[in-house]
Structure formats: C-alpha cells, structure tokens
Short mmCIF file of C-alpha atoms and ligand atoms in Angstrom, two decimals:
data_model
loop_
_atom_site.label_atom_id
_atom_site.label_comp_id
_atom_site.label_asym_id
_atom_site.label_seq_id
_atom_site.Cartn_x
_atom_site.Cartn_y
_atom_site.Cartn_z
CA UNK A 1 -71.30 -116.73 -157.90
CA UNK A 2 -70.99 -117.95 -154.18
CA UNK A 3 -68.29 -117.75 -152.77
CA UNK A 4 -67.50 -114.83 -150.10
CA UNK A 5 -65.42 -113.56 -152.19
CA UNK A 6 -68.07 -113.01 -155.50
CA UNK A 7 -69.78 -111.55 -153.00
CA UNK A 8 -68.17 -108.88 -151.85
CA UNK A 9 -67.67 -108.33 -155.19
CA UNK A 10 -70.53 -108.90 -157.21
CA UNK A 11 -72.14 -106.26 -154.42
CA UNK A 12 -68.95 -103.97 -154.26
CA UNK A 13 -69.03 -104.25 -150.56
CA UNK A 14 -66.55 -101.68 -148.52
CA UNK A 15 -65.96 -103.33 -145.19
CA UNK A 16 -67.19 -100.83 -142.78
CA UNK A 17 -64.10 -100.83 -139.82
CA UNK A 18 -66.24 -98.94 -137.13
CA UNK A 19 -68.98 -102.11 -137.44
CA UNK A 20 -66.09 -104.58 -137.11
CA UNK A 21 -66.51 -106.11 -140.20
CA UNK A 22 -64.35 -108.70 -141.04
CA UNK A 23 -66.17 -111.04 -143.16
CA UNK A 24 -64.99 -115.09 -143.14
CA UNK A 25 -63.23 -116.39 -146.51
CA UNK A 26 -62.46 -120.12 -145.71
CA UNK A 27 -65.11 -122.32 -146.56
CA UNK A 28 -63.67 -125.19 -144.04
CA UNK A 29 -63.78 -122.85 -141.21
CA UNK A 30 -67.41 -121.81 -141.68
CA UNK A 31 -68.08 -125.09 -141.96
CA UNK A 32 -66.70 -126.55 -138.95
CA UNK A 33 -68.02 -123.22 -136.63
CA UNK A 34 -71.68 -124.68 -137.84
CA UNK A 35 -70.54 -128.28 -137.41
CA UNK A 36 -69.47 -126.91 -133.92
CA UNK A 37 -72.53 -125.04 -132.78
CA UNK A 38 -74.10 -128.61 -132.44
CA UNK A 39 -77.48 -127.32 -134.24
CA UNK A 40 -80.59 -130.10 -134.96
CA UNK A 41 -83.52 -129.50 -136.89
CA UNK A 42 -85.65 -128.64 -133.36
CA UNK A 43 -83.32 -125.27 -132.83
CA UNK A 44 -84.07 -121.95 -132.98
CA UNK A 45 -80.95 -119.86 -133.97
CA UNK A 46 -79.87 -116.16 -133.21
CA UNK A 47 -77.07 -115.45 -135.48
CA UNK A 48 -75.26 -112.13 -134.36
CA UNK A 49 -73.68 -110.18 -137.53
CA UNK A 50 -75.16 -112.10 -139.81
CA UNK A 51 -72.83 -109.56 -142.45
CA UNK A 52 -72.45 -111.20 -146.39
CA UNK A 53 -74.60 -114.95 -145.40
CA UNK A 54 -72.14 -117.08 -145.68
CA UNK A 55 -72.48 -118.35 -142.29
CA UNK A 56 -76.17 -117.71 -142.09
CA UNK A 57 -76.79 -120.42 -144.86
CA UNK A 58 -75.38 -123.28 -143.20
CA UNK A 59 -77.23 -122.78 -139.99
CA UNK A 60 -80.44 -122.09 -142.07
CA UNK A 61 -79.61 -125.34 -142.95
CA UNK A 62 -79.42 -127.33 -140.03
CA UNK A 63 -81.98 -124.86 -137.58
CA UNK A 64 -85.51 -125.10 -137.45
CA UNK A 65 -85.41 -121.29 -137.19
CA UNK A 66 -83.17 -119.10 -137.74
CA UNK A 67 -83.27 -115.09 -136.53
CA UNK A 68 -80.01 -113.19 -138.54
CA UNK A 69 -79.32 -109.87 -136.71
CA UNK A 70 -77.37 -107.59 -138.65
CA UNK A 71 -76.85 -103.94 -138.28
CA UNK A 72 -75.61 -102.48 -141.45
CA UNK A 73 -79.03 -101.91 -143.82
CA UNK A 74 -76.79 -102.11 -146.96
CA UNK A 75 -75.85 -105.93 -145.75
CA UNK A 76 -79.53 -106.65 -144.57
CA UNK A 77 -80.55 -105.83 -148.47
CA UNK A 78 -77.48 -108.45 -149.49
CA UNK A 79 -78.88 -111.03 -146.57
CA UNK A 80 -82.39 -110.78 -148.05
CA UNK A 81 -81.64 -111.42 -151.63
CA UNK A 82 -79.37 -114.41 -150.53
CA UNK A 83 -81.71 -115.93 -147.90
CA UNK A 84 -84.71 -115.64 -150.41
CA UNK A 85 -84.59 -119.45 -151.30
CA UNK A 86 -85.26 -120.25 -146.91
CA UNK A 87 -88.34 -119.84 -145.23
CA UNK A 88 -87.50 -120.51 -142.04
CA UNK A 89 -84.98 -117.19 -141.94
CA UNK A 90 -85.82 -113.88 -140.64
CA UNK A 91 -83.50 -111.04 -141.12
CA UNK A 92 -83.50 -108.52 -138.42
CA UNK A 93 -82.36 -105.02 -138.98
CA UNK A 94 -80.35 -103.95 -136.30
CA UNK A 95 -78.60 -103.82 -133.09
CA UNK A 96 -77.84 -106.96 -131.44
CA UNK A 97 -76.98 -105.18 -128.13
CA UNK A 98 -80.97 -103.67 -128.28
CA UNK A 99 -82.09 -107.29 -129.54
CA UNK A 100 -84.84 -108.88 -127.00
CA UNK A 101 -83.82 -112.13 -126.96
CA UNK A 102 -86.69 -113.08 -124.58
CA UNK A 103 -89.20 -112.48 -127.08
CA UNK A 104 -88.15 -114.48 -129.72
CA UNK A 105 -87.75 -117.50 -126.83
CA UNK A 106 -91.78 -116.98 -126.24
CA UNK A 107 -92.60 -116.88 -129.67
CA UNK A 108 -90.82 -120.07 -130.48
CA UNK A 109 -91.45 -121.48 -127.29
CA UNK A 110 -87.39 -122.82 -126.75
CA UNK A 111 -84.15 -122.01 -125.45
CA UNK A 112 -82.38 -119.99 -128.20
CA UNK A 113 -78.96 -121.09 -129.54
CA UNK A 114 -76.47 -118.22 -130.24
CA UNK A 115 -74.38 -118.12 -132.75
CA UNK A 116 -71.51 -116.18 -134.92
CA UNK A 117 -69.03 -113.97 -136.13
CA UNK A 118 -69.34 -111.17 -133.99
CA UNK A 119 -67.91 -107.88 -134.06
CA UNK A 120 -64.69 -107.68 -131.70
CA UNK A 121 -65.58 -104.22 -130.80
CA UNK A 122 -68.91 -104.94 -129.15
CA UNK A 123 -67.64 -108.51 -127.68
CA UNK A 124 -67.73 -107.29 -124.16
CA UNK A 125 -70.94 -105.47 -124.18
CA UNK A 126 -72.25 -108.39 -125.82
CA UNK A 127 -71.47 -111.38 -123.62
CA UNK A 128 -72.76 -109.38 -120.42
CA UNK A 129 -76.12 -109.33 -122.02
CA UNK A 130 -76.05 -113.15 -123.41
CA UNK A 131 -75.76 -113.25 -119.17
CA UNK A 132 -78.79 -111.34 -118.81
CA UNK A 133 -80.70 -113.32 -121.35
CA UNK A 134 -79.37 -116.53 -119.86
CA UNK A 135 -82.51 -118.28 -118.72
CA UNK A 136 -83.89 -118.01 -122.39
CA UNK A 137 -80.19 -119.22 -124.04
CA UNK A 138 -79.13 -123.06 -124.05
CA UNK A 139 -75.39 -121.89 -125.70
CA UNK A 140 -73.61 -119.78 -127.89
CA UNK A 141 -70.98 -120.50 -130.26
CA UNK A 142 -68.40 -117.38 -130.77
CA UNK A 143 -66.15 -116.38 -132.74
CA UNK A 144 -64.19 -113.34 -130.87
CA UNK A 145 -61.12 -111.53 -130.37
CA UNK A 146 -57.95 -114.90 -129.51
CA UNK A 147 -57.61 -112.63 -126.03
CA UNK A 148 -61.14 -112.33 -125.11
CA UNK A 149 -61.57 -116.02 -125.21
CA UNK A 150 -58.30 -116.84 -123.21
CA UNK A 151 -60.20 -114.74 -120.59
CA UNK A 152 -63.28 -116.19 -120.45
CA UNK A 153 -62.31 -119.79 -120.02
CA UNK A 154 -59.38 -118.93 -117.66
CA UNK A 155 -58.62 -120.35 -114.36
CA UNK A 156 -57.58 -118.96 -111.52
CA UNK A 157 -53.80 -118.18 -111.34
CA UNK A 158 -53.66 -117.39 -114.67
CA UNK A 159 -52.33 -114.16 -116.41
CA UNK A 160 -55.78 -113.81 -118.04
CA UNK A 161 -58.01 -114.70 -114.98
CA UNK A 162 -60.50 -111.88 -114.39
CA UNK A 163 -63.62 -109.99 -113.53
CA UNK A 164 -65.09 -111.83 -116.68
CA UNK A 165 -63.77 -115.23 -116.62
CA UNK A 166 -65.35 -115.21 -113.04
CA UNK A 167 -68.75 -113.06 -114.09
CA UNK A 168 -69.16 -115.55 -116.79
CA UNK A 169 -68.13 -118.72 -115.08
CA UNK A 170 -70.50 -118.51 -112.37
CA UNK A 171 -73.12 -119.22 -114.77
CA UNK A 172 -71.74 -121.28 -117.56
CA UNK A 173 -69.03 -123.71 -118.58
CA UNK A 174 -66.97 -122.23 -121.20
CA UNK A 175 -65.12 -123.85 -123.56
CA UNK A 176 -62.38 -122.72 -126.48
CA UNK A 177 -63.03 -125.01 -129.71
CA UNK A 178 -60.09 -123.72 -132.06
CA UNK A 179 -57.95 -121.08 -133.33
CA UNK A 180 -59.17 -119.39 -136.62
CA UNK A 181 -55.72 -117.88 -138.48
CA UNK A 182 -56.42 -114.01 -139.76
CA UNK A 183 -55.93 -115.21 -143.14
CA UNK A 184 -59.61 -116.33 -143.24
CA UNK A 185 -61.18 -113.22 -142.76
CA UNK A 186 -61.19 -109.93 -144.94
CA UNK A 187 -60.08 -108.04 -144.35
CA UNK A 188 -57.44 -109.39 -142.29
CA UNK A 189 -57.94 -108.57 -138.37
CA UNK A 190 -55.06 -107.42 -136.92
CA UNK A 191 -55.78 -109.85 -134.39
CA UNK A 192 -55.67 -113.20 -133.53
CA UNK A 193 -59.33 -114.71 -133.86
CA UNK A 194 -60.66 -117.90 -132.03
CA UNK A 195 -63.76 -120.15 -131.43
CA UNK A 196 -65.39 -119.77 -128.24
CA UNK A 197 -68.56 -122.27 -126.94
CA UNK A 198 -70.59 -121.45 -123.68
CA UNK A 199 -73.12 -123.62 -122.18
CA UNK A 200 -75.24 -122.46 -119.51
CA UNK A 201 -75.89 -123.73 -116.64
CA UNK A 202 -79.32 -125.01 -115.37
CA UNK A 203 -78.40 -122.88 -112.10
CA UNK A 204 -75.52 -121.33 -110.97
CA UNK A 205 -72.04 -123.08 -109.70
CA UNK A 206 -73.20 -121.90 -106.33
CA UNK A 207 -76.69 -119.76 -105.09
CA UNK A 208 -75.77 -116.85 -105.14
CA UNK A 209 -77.69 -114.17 -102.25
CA UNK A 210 -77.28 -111.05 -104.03
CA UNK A 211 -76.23 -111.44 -107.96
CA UNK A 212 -75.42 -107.33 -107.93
CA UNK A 213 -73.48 -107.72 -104.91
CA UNK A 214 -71.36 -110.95 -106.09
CA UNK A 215 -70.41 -108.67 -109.31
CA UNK A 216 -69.59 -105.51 -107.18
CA UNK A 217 -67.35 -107.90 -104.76
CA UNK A 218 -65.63 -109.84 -108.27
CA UNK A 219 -64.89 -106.36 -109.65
CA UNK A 220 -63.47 -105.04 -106.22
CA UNK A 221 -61.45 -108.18 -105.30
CA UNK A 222 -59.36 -107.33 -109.40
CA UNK A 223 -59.45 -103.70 -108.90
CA UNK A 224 -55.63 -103.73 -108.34
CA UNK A 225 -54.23 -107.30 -109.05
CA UNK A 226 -50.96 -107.10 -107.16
CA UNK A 227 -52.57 -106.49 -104.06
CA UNK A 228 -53.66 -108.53 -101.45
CA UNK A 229 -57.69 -109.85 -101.37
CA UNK A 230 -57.74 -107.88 -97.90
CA UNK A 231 -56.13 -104.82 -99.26
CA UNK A 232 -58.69 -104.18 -102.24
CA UNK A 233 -61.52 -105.28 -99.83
CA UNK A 234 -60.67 -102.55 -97.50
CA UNK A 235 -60.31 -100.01 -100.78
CA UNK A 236 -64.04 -100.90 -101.90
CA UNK A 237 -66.67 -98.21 -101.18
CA UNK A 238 -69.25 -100.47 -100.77
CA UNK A 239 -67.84 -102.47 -98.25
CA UNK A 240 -66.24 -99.31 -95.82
CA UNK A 241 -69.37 -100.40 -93.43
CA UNK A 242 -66.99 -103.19 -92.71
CA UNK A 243 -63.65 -102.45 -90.38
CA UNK A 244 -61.06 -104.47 -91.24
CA UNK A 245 -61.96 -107.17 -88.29
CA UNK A 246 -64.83 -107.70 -89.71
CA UNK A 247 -63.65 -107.98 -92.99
CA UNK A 248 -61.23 -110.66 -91.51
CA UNK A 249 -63.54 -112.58 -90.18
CA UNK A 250 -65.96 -112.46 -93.18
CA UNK A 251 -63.04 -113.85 -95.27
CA UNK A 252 -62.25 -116.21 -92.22
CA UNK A 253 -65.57 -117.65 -92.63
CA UNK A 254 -65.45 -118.39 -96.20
CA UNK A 255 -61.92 -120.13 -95.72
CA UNK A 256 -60.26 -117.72 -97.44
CA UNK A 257 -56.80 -116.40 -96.52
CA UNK A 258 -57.05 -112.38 -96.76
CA UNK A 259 -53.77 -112.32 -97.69
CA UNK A 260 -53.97 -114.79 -100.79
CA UNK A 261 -54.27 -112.42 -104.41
CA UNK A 262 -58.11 -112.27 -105.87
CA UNK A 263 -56.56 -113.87 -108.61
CA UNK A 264 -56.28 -116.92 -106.79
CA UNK A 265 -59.65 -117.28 -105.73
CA UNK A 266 -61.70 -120.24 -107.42
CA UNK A 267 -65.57 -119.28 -109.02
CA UNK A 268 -66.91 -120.72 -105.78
CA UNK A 269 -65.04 -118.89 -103.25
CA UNK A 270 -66.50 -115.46 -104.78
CA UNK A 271 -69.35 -117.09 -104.43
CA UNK A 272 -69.03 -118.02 -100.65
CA UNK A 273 -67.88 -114.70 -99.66
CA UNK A 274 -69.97 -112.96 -101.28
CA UNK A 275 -72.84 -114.58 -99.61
CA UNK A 276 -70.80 -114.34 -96.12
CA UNK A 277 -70.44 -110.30 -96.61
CA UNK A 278 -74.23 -110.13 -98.12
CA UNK A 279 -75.04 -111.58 -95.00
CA UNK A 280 -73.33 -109.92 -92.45
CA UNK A 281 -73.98 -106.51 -93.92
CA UNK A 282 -77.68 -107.40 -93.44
CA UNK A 283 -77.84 -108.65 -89.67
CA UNK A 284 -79.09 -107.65 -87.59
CA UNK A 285 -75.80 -106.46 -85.85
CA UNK A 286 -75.29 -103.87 -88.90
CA UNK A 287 -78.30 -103.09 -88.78
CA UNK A 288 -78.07 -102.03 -85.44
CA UNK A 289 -74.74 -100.73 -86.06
CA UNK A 290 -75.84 -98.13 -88.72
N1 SAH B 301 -70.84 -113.19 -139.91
C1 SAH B 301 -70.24 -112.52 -141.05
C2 SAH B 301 -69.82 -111.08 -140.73
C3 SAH B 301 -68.90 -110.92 -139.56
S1 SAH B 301 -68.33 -109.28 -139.39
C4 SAH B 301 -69.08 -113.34 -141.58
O1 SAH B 301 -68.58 -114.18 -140.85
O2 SAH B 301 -68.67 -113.14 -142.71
C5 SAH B 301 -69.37 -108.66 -138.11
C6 SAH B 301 -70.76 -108.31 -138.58
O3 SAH B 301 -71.49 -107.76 -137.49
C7 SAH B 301 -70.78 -107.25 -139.68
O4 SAH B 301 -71.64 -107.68 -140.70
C8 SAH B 301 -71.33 -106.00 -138.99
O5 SAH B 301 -72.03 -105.14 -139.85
C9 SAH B 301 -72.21 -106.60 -137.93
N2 SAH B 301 -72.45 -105.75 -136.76
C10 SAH B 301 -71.62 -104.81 -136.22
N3 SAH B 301 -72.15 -104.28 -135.10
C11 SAH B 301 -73.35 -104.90 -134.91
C12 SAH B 301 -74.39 -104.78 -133.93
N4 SAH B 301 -74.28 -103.92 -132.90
N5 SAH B 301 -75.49 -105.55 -134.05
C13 SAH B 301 -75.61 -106.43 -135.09
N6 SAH B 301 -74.66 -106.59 -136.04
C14 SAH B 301 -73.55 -105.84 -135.97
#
C-alpha cells in the first residue's frame, strides 16, 4: 500500500480545489523532479505542499534535512504517519507564504534548497517571497502552472516577457527542466504543468541603487505593453518630478532609445536606468528643484 493512488484511498482523501491540490501519480516523474533538484546528503530541504508524501520521501532520502510545509491539517496527520520511519523530517503545519525561511537557515546553519509541487494558485505570491528570502536560498526546484514558467525564464521580445521574468531575473538564472503532461496529477489540472529550476545569484546581474525603485520602474515600463518606454515613463506617478526632457535624457544616458517598447529592454538595461533616474531624482538639482 504505496502508491499515490492507495493513498488517497486507503485515507479517502477529497482533493481540496481551493488549496490547489493536485496530487502527482507517475512514479517516473517524481522521480526525476528529485533527481532534478540536485539534492546531496549536506542539504537542508524546504518542501512546499508537501500534500500525500510521495515526493517528500525521496528527498528525505537524499537531504540531510528535510522541513515539509503543508497547509491542510488532515494531510499533515497523513505526512506524519508516512514520514514516521525518517528522522531527519519535520512536518510543518501551515502556510508556506507565513513560513520564515530565515530561521530554519540559522538553525541549520546553510543555504536552504526549495523544493515541490506547489499550489498554482499561490505561485505568484510565492516566488516574490523565495526573492525576499534569497540570501538564505541556494535554488528551488518548481513545479508550477506551463505559463508561469514560460514567464519567468523569458527573454526580452517575447510574448511572455514581463514584470516577473525581469523581477526574478535580476537575481537569479532560471531555467525550465521539462514538461509534466496533466495525466500525472489527480486530479487532472486543467492546465498544462511544467518543471521550473532557479538558482540564485551570489549578487545581482547588476547593483542595483534602490531595489524598491528598480521594481516600481519594471512595473511602470509594462504598465501598457504597446506603448512606447517614453510614453509609460511619462504615465508613472512616481516619476511626474521628471518633464519629459529629463526623462529623455535619463533614458539617453542609459543608451536606451525612448521610443523602443519596455518589452525590449534586456535585465540590465532596467537595471541601468533605474540607477540613472534613482540618481537624478536625488541630486542635488532636484533637490533644489523641489
Ligand atoms: N506535493 C504533493 C501535493 C501537491 S498539491 C504532490 O505532488 O502530490 C499542493 C499541496 O500544497 C497540497 O497538499 C495543498 O494542501 C498544499 N498547500 C496549498 N496551499 C498551501 C500553502 N499556502 N502553504 C502550504 N501548503 C499549501
């Protein structure tokens, strides 16, 4: 009686839709997402959604410790009786997006590893705060929404280029590993699934001045796509200190053509304007000026 399928039945489990639960059938797959998290016996493991086990065993495994965050307490019962036979697994009742990474990096004394099967609902929410917890994470191996991943490792000029492939890429390389069919899961998502790895980097693609300010500028160069860089620049409240000369010559500075799409604008360039604006607005002459 192991398979995810006795599971779910020997404990009559009812996937619960508004947790995103969509619990991985296919032995080969689970196997090759651990394979693919690249885990030794020195690592220290966060495994988001830890749900039925199934994917929580084979990183207990391979880890050296492994933390399984899961927020339904009728699955945390299931994880407990199946994890009994590991001592080097905690289960950890609750919310992943109120889980303090940080902590469990001092108590181990490592960069965490993060890993698994996450619900598509929170994916969003989620990676933003494996950002935040960044300096404490060495990678994190994913398995989200086909769409979500297309966007994260995009490039620029592509359809799926964005405020988060740029957010994201800033700080980390990001790769797609492979497609998982929806026939592996139940139930069945009505989406396409897929495999996504980020490493961070030891410091960002480019030093950034102001990390709130780069953001702001990312999200305000996308607000309308179709438009030109200069256009949505001039649209941004935070930036109406700026007339459009000085916009112009901010964007001159970087080497950036105002008239180009924010779309086609590489990680770096962000970067460099951003730091040209950041600077700007606090010279002296703005000063002065305000
Ligand atoms: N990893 C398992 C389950 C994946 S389904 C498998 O592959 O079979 C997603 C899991 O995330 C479910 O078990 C769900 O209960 C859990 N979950 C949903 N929201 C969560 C949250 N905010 N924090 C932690 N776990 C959550």
């Amino acid at each position: 009686m192991c398979t995810p399928k006795d599971i779910i039945k020997q404990y009559d489990i009812k996937p619960r839709k508004k947790l995103g639960q969509s619990f991985l059938l296919d032995q080969n797959i689970i196997k090759k997402i651990a394979t693919a998290a690249r885990i030794t016996q020195e690592d220290i493991v966060v495994e988001i959604g830890a749900g039925i086990g199934v994917l929580t065993k084979s990183l207990a495994q391979k880890s050296r410790k492994l933390i399984a965050v899961e927020l339904d307490k009728n699955l945390v019962e299931v994880l407990k009786e199946k994890l009994a036979g590991f001592d080097n697994v905690d289960i950890h009742s609750g919310d992943i997006l109120k889980f303090d990474i940080n902590s469990i990096s001092s108590i181990y004394n490592g960069k965490i590893k993060v890993i698994g099967n996450v619900p598509y609902n929170i994916s969003s929410p989620l990676i933003f705060r494996l950002l935040t917890f960044r300096s404490v994470i060495a990678d994190f191996t994913l398995m989200l929404q086909k769409e979500v991943v297309q966007r994260l490792v995009a490039v620029p000029d592509n359809k799926s280029y964005g405020v988060p492939s740029v957010l994201l890429q800033m700080f980390a390389s990001m790769e797609k590993l492979f497609d998982v069919p929806a026939g592996c899961f139940h139930p069945q998502p009505k989406v396409e699934s897929a495999v996504l790895r980020g490493t961070f980097l030891n410091k960002p693609l480019m030093e950034l001045l102001n990390e709130t300010f780069f953001t702001r500028l990312v999200k305000a160069a996308f607000a309308q796509r179709r438009k030109m860089l200069i256009n949505n620049l001039k649209n941004a409240k935070f930036l109406e200190g700026f007339s459009e000369t000085g916009l112009n010559e901010a964007l001159a500075q970087s080497g950036i053509d105002g008239k180009r799409r924010g779309e086609t604008l590489s990680v770096e360039e962000f970067g460099k304007l951003s730091n040209v604006l950041w600077l700007d607005i606090n010279s002296e002459k703005n000063k002065t000026r305000s």
